[in-house]
Amino acid sequence: MYWLISIGIIAVSLFLVWASADIGSNIYLKTICKGTMDKKFVVLTFDDGPDPDMTPLVLNVLKEYNVKATFFLVGCKVDKYPEIVKRIIAEGHSVGNHTYSHQWNFPLGSMSETYKEVLKCNESLELHLSQRIKWFRPPFGVTNPIIGKVVKAMNLIAIGWSIRSLDTRSDRSRERVCENIIRKLHPGAIVLLHDRCKQADGLLRNLIQSVLGLGYTIVPLDKLIGEDDYEK
């Protein structure tokens, strides 16, 4: 009898861990992780910026190929590097909320702490926009009941991904990262990248060339999911 109870506790614990750690679980927070698969559309998204060194180089590559991307920005970096944010917006890319501090313990915060982190990032971003921020991506892709309630209360739309590039791993070359993405590529894919990583511009160039070479079209997020970038 006791072993059955133990197995049950373990099973419930594993389920709760999965529900929090997998952004596509949709248990605590309904999250858009991909678009429809009727067209060979792909979206490129970048987390953790703006970075003073790499983000301008990434923007150069996007401009070179006339590709639009979505940047989930960290509020404190938005305050520190406003000129980069202005450039992101001026060149037609969309921006979303990635919390103000992107702290490791964000998933452990109280309701008030979580709300403050999300609200403060929105406020920093909206200084550069005439519209209200609509998209949110939780740090590390981790969700929980509190994060779900805050996102819902703020009327934000959570955006996940269907392809995790693993570009933050130092043991992987840019070529290997690109190969990993291409191997998983599918119509309606949302790709997770980071514009703070070294050689992010080189990876992006190789990725764009490979994606286009396979007959895919790289589109803005709003076109893929049928949702406007910002609240009018």
PDB file of C-alpha atoms in Angstrom:
ATOM      1  CA  MET A   1       0.000   0.000   0.000  1.00  0.00           C
ATOM      2  CA  TYR A   2       2.760   2.416   0.987  1.00  0.00           C
ATOM      3  CA  TRP A   3       4.640   1.809  -2.258  1.00  0.00           C
ATOM      4  CA  LEU A   4       1.522   2.721  -4.212  1.00  0.00           C
ATOM      5  CA  ILE A   5       1.257   6.002  -2.293  1.00  0.00           C
ATOM      6  CA  SER A   6       4.958   6.663  -2.904  1.00  0.00           C
ATOM      7  CA  ILE A   7       4.585   6.030  -6.622  1.00  0.00           C
ATOM      8  CA  GLY A   8       1.579   8.337  -6.695  1.00  0.00           C
ATOM      9  CA  ILE A   9       3.479  11.130  -4.938  1.00  0.00           C
ATOM     10  CA  ILE A  10       6.418  10.716  -7.328  1.00  0.00           C
ATOM     11  CA  ALA A  11       4.101  10.760 -10.353  1.00  0.00           C
ATOM     12  CA  VAL A  12       2.341  13.927  -9.181  1.00  0.00           C
ATOM     13  CA  SER A  13       5.695  15.588  -8.417  1.00  0.00           C
ATOM     14  CA  LEU A  14       7.040  14.751 -11.870  1.00  0.00           C
ATOM     15  CA  PHE A  15       3.861  16.069 -13.468  1.00  0.00           C
ATOM     16  CA  LEU A  16       4.136  19.383 -11.588  1.00  0.00           C
ATOM     17  CA  VAL A  17       7.795  19.749 -12.569  1.00  0.00           C
ATOM     18  CA  TRP A  18       6.953  19.090 -16.211  1.00  0.00           C
ATOM     19  CA  ALA A  19       4.003  21.505 -16.093  1.00  0.00           C
ATOM     20  CA  SER A  20       6.289  24.280 -14.866  1.00  0.00           C
ATOM     21  CA  ALA A  21       9.418  23.532 -16.905  1.00  0.00           C
ATOM     22  CA  ASP A  22       7.827  22.838 -20.294  1.00  0.00           C
ATOM     23  CA  ILE A  23       6.560  26.118 -21.731  1.00  0.00           C
ATOM     24  CA  GLY A  24       4.358  24.192 -24.116  1.00  0.00           C
ATOM     25  CA  SER A  25       2.529  22.270 -21.385  1.00  0.00           C
ATOM     26  CA  ASN A  26      -0.259  24.895 -21.205  1.00  0.00           C
ATOM     27  CA  ILE A  27      -1.068  23.806 -17.667  1.00  0.00           C
ATOM     28  CA  TYR A  28      -0.549  27.095 -15.846  1.00  0.00           C
ATOM     29  CA  LEU A  29      -0.284  29.470 -18.796  1.00  0.00           C
ATOM     30  CA  LYS A  30      -1.735  29.157 -22.277  1.00  0.00           C
ATOM     31  CA  THR A  31       1.242  29.698 -24.545  1.00  0.00           C
ATOM     32  CA  ILE A  32       1.586  29.986 -28.317  1.00  0.00           C
ATOM     33  CA  CYS A  33       4.547  27.836 -29.347  1.00  0.00           C
ATOM     34  CA  LYS A  34       3.987  27.503 -33.078  1.00  0.00           C
ATOM     35  CA  GLY A  35       1.809  28.625 -35.949  1.00  0.00           C
ATOM     36  CA  THR A  36      -0.301  26.661 -38.360  1.00  0.00           C
ATOM     37  CA  MET A  37       1.517  24.164 -40.525  1.00  0.00           C
ATOM     38  CA  ASP A  38      -0.268  24.930 -43.785  1.00  0.00           C
ATOM     39  CA  LYS A  39       2.560  27.182 -45.043  1.00  0.00           C
ATOM     40  CA  LYS A  40       6.338  26.962 -44.799  1.00  0.00           C
ATOM     41  CA  PHE A  41       6.593  29.963 -42.475  1.00  0.00           C
ATOM     42  CA  VAL A  42       9.232  30.365 -39.773  1.00  0.00           C
ATOM     43  CA  VAL A  43       9.626  33.026 -37.067  1.00  0.00           C
ATOM     44  CA  LEU A  44      12.919  34.038 -35.457  1.00  0.00           C
ATOM     45  CA  THR A  45      12.821  35.277 -31.858  1.00  0.00           C
ATOM     46  CA  PHE A  46      15.635  36.588 -29.662  1.00  0.00           C
ATOM     47  CA  ASP A  47      15.727  36.598 -25.852  1.00  0.00           C
ATOM     48  CA  ASP A  48      17.741  38.438 -23.176  1.00  0.00           C
ATOM     49  CA  GLY A  49      18.702  41.604 -25.065  1.00  0.00           C
ATOM     50  CA  PRO A  50      19.461  44.228 -25.878  1.00  0.00           C
ATOM     51  CA  ASP A  51      23.186  43.495 -25.770  1.00  0.00           C
ATOM     52  CA  PRO A  52      25.491  46.444 -26.546  1.00  0.00           C
ATOM     53  CA  ASP A  53      27.918  44.332 -28.578  1.00  0.00           C
ATOM     54  CA  MET A  54      25.918  41.602 -30.294  1.00  0.00           C
ATOM     55  CA  THR A  55      22.450  43.067 -30.845  1.00  0.00           C
ATOM     56  CA  PRO A  56      23.662  45.697 -33.366  1.00  0.00           C
ATOM     57  CA  LEU A  57      25.473  42.956 -35.313  1.00  0.00           C
ATOM     58  CA  VAL A  58      22.339  40.801 -35.293  1.00  0.00           C
ATOM     59  CA  LEU A  59      20.332  43.770 -36.549  1.00  0.00           C
ATOM     60  CA  ASN A  60      22.850  44.262 -39.352  1.00  0.00           C
ATOM     61  CA  VAL A  61      22.307  40.691 -40.558  1.00  0.00           C
ATOM     62  CA  LEU A  62      18.521  40.981 -40.339  1.00  0.00           C
ATOM     63  CA  LYS A  63      18.679  44.182 -42.372  1.00  0.00           C
ATOM     64  CA  GLU A  64      20.978  42.563 -44.927  1.00  0.00           C
ATOM     65  CA  TYR A  65      18.418  39.825 -45.612  1.00  0.00           C
ATOM     66  CA  ASN A  66      15.337  42.021 -45.051  1.00  0.00           C
ATOM     67  CA  VAL A  67      14.130  39.681 -42.305  1.00  0.00           C
ATOM     68  CA  LYS A  68      11.942  40.807 -39.419  1.00  0.00           C
ATOM     69  CA  ALA A  69      12.309  39.216 -35.985  1.00  0.00           C
ATOM     70  CA  THR A  70      10.856  39.541 -32.495  1.00  0.00           C
ATOM     71  CA  PHE A  71      13.026  40.571 -29.556  1.00  0.00           C
ATOM     72  CA  PHE A  72      11.927  39.647 -26.030  1.00  0.00           C
ATOM     73  CA  LEU A  73      13.798  42.318 -24.107  1.00  0.00           C
ATOM     74  CA  VAL A  74      14.873  42.617 -20.479  1.00  0.00           C
ATOM     75  CA  GLY A  75      13.619  45.875 -18.966  1.00  0.00           C
ATOM     76  CA  CYS A  76      16.771  46.893 -17.094  1.00  0.00           C
ATOM     77  CA  LYS A  77      18.755  46.494 -20.330  1.00  0.00           C
ATOM     78  CA  VAL A  78      16.132  48.516 -22.178  1.00  0.00           C
ATOM     79  CA  ASP A  79      16.762  51.337 -19.710  1.00  0.00           C
ATOM     80  CA  LYS A  80      20.522  50.984 -20.116  1.00  0.00           C
ATOM     81  CA  TYR A  81      20.635  50.768 -23.924  1.00  0.00           C
ATOM     82  CA  PRO A  82      17.679  52.796 -25.215  1.00  0.00           C
ATOM     83  CA  GLU A  83      19.331  53.621 -28.551  1.00  0.00           C
ATOM     84  CA  ILE A  84      19.481  49.931 -29.458  1.00  0.00           C
ATOM     85  CA  VAL A  85      15.817  49.523 -28.567  1.00  0.00           C
ATOM     86  CA  LYS A  86      14.960  52.497 -30.749  1.00  0.00           C
ATOM     87  CA  ARG A  87      16.852  50.920 -33.624  1.00  0.00           C
ATOM     88  CA  ILE A  88      15.083  47.577 -33.168  1.00  0.00           C
ATOM     89  CA  ILE A  89      11.713  49.291 -33.414  1.00  0.00           C
ATOM     90  CA  ALA A  90      12.727  51.704 -36.198  1.00  0.00           C
ATOM     91  CA  GLU A  91      13.848  48.800 -38.401  1.00  0.00           C
ATOM     92  CA  GLY A  92      10.458  47.120 -38.157  1.00  0.00           C
ATOM     93  CA  HIS A  93      11.104  44.403 -35.608  1.00  0.00           C
ATOM     94  CA  SER A  94       8.628  43.723 -32.819  1.00  0.00           C
ATOM     95  CA  VAL A  95       9.437  43.627 -29.127  1.00  0.00           C
ATOM     96  CA  GLY A  96       8.015  41.719 -26.193  1.00  0.00           C
ATOM     97  CA  ASN A  97       8.295  41.532 -22.406  1.00  0.00           C
ATOM     98  CA  HIS A  98      10.971  39.290 -20.868  1.00  0.00           C
ATOM     99  CA  THR A  99      10.626  40.731 -17.333  1.00  0.00           C
ATOM    100  CA  TYR A 100      12.562  43.664 -15.926  1.00  0.00           C
ATOM    101  CA  SER A 101      15.475  41.857 -14.271  1.00  0.00           C
ATOM    102  CA  HIS A 102      15.467  38.300 -15.678  1.00  0.00           C
ATOM    103  CA  GLN A 103      16.592  36.984 -12.297  1.00  0.00           C
ATOM    104  CA  TRP A 104      17.216  33.293 -11.726  1.00  0.00           C
ATOM    105  CA  ASN A 105      14.622  33.241  -8.961  1.00  0.00           C
ATOM    106  CA  PHE A 106      11.826  34.892 -10.953  1.00  0.00           C
ATOM    107  CA  PRO A 107       9.729  31.661 -10.921  1.00  0.00           C
ATOM    108  CA  LEU A 108       9.938  31.691  -7.100  1.00  0.00           C
ATOM    109  CA  GLY A 109       8.562  35.212  -6.684  1.00  0.00           C
ATOM    110  CA  SER A 110       5.368  36.197  -4.903  1.00  0.00           C
ATOM    111  CA  MET A 111       2.349  37.556  -6.738  1.00  0.00           C
ATOM    112  CA  SER A 112       3.364  41.171  -6.060  1.00  0.00           C
ATOM    113  CA  GLU A 113       7.013  40.573  -7.017  1.00  0.00           C
ATOM    114  CA  THR A 114       6.042  38.824 -10.241  1.00  0.00           C
ATOM    115  CA  TYR A 115       3.552  41.536 -11.160  1.00  0.00           C
ATOM    116  CA  LYS A 116       6.154  44.237 -10.520  1.00  0.00           C
ATOM    117  CA  GLU A 117       8.746  42.490 -12.713  1.00  0.00           C
ATOM    118  CA  VAL A 118       6.362  42.184 -15.644  1.00  0.00           C
ATOM    119  CA  LEU A 119       4.790  45.626 -15.254  1.00  0.00           C
ATOM    120  CA  LYS A 120       8.126  47.426 -14.942  1.00  0.00           C
ATOM    121  CA  CYS A 121       9.396  45.817 -18.157  1.00  0.00           C
ATOM    122  CA  ASN A 122       6.235  46.907 -19.972  1.00  0.00           C
ATOM    123  CA  GLU A 123       6.736  50.446 -18.727  1.00  0.00           C
ATOM    124  CA  SER A 124      10.353  50.539 -19.921  1.00  0.00           C
ATOM    125  CA  LEU A 125       9.400  49.255 -23.371  1.00  0.00           C
ATOM    126  CA  GLU A 126       6.385  51.485 -23.761  1.00  0.00           C
ATOM    127  CA  LEU A 127       8.561  54.574 -23.379  1.00  0.00           C
ATOM    128  CA  HIS A 128       9.680  53.795 -26.926  1.00  0.00           C
ATOM    129  CA  LEU A 129       6.249  52.933 -28.350  1.00  0.00           C
ATOM    130  CA  SER A 130       2.932  54.654 -28.837  1.00  0.00           C
ATOM    131  CA  GLN A 131       1.219  51.312 -28.195  1.00  0.00           C
ATOM    132  CA  ARG A 132       0.917  48.868 -25.317  1.00  0.00           C
ATOM    133  CA  ILE A 133       3.094  45.770 -25.100  1.00  0.00           C
ATOM    134  CA  LYS A 134       1.141  42.615 -25.798  1.00  0.00           C
ATOM    135  CA  TRP A 135       3.605  39.705 -25.889  1.00  0.00           C
ATOM    136  CA  PHE A 136       5.353  38.062 -22.964  1.00  0.00           C
ATOM    137  CA  ARG A 137       7.934  35.302 -22.682  1.00  0.00           C
ATOM    138  CA  PRO A 138       8.818  33.988 -19.214  1.00  0.00           C
ATOM    139  CA  PRO A 139      12.515  33.668 -18.350  1.00  0.00           C
ATOM    140  CA  PHE A 140      13.804  30.143 -18.896  1.00  0.00           C
ATOM    141  CA  GLY A 141      10.386  29.186 -20.261  1.00  0.00           C
ATOM    142  CA  VAL A 142       9.285  28.353 -16.712  1.00  0.00           C
ATOM    143  CA  THR A 143       5.676  28.916 -15.688  1.00  0.00           C
ATOM    144  CA  ASN A 144       3.649  28.430 -12.522  1.00  0.00           C
ATOM    145  CA  PRO A 145       0.211  29.425 -11.194  1.00  0.00           C
ATOM    146  CA  ILE A 146       1.413  32.871 -10.099  1.00  0.00           C
ATOM    147  CA  ILE A 147       3.001  33.690 -13.446  1.00  0.00           C
ATOM    148  CA  GLY A 148      -0.127  32.461 -15.187  1.00  0.00           C
ATOM    149  CA  LYS A 149      -2.362  34.714 -13.076  1.00  0.00           C
ATOM    150  CA  VAL A 150      -0.156  37.771 -13.610  1.00  0.00           C
ATOM    151  CA  VAL A 151       0.001  37.318 -17.380  1.00  0.00           C
ATOM    152  CA  LYS A 152      -3.754  36.867 -17.546  1.00  0.00           C
ATOM    153  CA  ALA A 153      -4.416  39.884 -15.302  1.00  0.00           C
ATOM    154  CA  MET A 154      -2.222  42.058 -17.504  1.00  0.00           C
ATOM    155  CA  ASN A 155      -3.930  40.786 -20.653  1.00  0.00           C
ATOM    156  CA  LEU A 156      -0.652  39.612 -22.174  1.00  0.00           C
ATOM    157  CA  ILE A 157      -0.151  36.805 -24.674  1.00  0.00           C
ATOM    158  CA  ALA A 158       2.536  34.263 -23.790  1.00  0.00           C
ATOM    159  CA  ILE A 159       4.837  33.275 -26.631  1.00  0.00           C
ATOM    160  CA  GLY A 160       6.947  30.147 -26.428  1.00  0.00           C
ATOM    161  CA  TRP A 161       8.871  28.271 -29.084  1.00  0.00           C
ATOM    162  CA  SER A 162       8.803  25.010 -30.988  1.00  0.00           C
ATOM    163  CA  ILE A 163      12.561  24.905 -31.652  1.00  0.00           C
ATOM    164  CA  ARG A 164      15.076  25.630 -28.904  1.00  0.00           C
ATOM    165  CA  SER A 165      18.386  26.413 -30.548  1.00  0.00           C
ATOM    166  CA  LEU A 166      20.567  25.699 -27.478  1.00  0.00           C
ATOM    167  CA  ASP A 167      22.783  28.567 -28.652  1.00  0.00           C
ATOM    168  CA  THR A 168      23.665  29.451 -25.038  1.00  0.00           C
ATOM    169  CA  ARG A 169      25.667  26.242 -24.614  1.00  0.00           C
ATOM    170  CA  SER A 170      29.370  27.005 -24.825  1.00  0.00           C
ATOM    171  CA  ASP A 171      30.192  23.430 -25.818  1.00  0.00           C
ATOM    172  CA  ARG A 172      28.365  23.770 -29.154  1.00  0.00           C
ATOM    173  CA  SER A 173      29.785  25.452 -32.238  1.00  0.00           C
ATOM    174  CA  ARG A 174      27.615  27.871 -34.202  1.00  0.00           C
ATOM    175  CA  GLU A 175      27.589  25.349 -37.052  1.00  0.00           C
ATOM    176  CA  ARG A 176      26.297  22.618 -34.785  1.00  0.00           C
ATOM    177  CA  VAL A 177      23.613  24.922 -33.387  1.00  0.00           C
ATOM    178  CA  CYS A 178      22.461  25.784 -36.893  1.00  0.00           C
ATOM    179  CA  GLU A 179      22.374  22.110 -37.859  1.00  0.00           C
ATOM    180  CA  ASN A 180      20.279  21.351 -34.773  1.00  0.00           C
ATOM    181  CA  ILE A 181      17.710  23.986 -35.738  1.00  0.00           C
ATOM    182  CA  ILE A 182      17.533  22.884 -39.372  1.00  0.00           C
ATOM    183  CA  ARG A 183      17.105  19.252 -38.343  1.00  0.00           C
ATOM    184  CA  LYS A 184      14.015  20.220 -36.328  1.00  0.00           C
ATOM    185  CA  LEU A 185      12.649  22.764 -38.803  1.00  0.00           C
ATOM    186  CA  HIS A 186       8.944  22.512 -39.615  1.00  0.00           C
ATOM    187  CA  PRO A 187       6.204  24.751 -41.045  1.00  0.00           C
ATOM    188  CA  GLY A 188       4.958  27.179 -38.396  1.00  0.00           C
ATOM    189  CA  ALA A 189       8.149  26.977 -36.342  1.00  0.00           C
ATOM    190  CA  ILE A 190       9.027  29.587 -33.732  1.00  0.00           C
ATOM    191  CA  VAL A 191      12.792  29.497 -33.148  1.00  0.00           C
ATOM    192  CA  LEU A 192      14.363  30.554 -29.842  1.00  0.00           C
ATOM    193  CA  LEU A 193      17.689  32.407 -30.182  1.00  0.00           C
ATOM    194  CA  HIS A 194      19.676  34.776 -27.945  1.00  0.00           C
ATOM    195  CA  ASP A 195      21.215  38.012 -29.220  1.00  0.00           C
ATOM    196  CA  ARG A 196      23.582  38.162 -26.241  1.00  0.00           C
ATOM    197  CA  CYS A 197      25.597  35.113 -27.366  1.00  0.00           C
ATOM    198  CA  LYS A 198      28.997  35.403 -28.993  1.00  0.00           C
ATOM    199  CA  GLN A 199      28.907  34.956 -32.771  1.00  0.00           C
ATOM    200  CA  ALA A 200      25.119  35.369 -32.750  1.00  0.00           C
ATOM    201  CA  ASP A 201      25.429  37.285 -36.025  1.00  0.00           C
ATOM    202  CA  GLY A 202      27.345  34.464 -37.709  1.00  0.00           C
ATOM    203  CA  LEU A 203      24.839  31.892 -36.516  1.00  0.00           C
ATOM    204  CA  LEU A 204      21.976  34.051 -37.739  1.00  0.00           C
ATOM    205  CA  ARG A 205      23.506  34.479 -41.207  1.00  0.00           C
ATOM    206  CA  ASN A 206      24.006  30.731 -41.594  1.00  0.00           C
ATOM    207  CA  LEU A 207      20.518  30.034 -40.273  1.00  0.00           C
ATOM    208  CA  ILE A 208      18.780  32.486 -42.596  1.00  0.00           C
ATOM    209  CA  GLN A 209      20.624  31.104 -45.602  1.00  0.00           C
ATOM    210  CA  SER A 210      19.768  27.527 -44.646  1.00  0.00           C
ATOM    211  CA  VAL A 211      16.099  28.254 -43.924  1.00  0.00           C
ATOM    212  CA  LEU A 212      15.607  30.156 -47.166  1.00  0.00           C
ATOM    213  CA  GLY A 213      17.507  27.465 -49.057  1.00  0.00           C
ATOM    214  CA  LEU A 214      14.935  24.901 -47.911  1.00  0.00           C
ATOM    215  CA  GLY A 215      12.096  26.952 -49.377  1.00  0.00           C
ATOM    216  CA  TYR A 216      10.851  28.444 -46.118  1.00  0.00           C
ATOM    217  CA  THR A 217       9.797  32.066 -45.667  1.00  0.00           C
ATOM    218  CA  ILE A 218      10.848  33.920 -42.510  1.00  0.00           C
ATOM    219  CA  VAL A 219       7.890  36.009 -41.402  1.00  0.00           C
ATOM    220  CA  PRO A 220       7.093  38.376 -38.506  1.00  0.00           C
ATOM    221  CA  LEU A 221       5.463  36.802 -35.464  1.00  0.00           C
ATOM    222  CA  ASP A 222       2.152  38.602 -35.961  1.00  0.00           C
ATOM    223  CA  LYS A 223       1.812  37.126 -39.449  1.00  0.00           C
ATOM    224  CA  LEU A 224       2.434  33.601 -38.186  1.00  0.00           C
ATOM    225  CA  ILE A 225       0.027  33.612 -35.247  1.00  0.00           C
ATOM    226  CA  GLY A 226      -2.587  36.093 -36.467  1.00  0.00           C
ATOM    227  CA  GLU A 227      -2.173  38.453 -33.524  1.00  0.00           C
ATOM    228  CA  ASP A 228      -1.215  42.139 -33.740  1.00  0.00           C
ATOM    229  CA  ASP A 229       2.188  43.076 -32.334  1.00  0.00           C
ATOM    230  CA  TYR A 230       0.807  45.599 -29.873  1.00  0.00           C
ATOM    231  CA  GLU A 231      -2.390  46.629 -28.169  1.00  0.00           C
ATOM    232  CA  LYS A 232      -3.809  49.560 -30.152  1.00  0.00           C
TER     233      LYS A 232
END
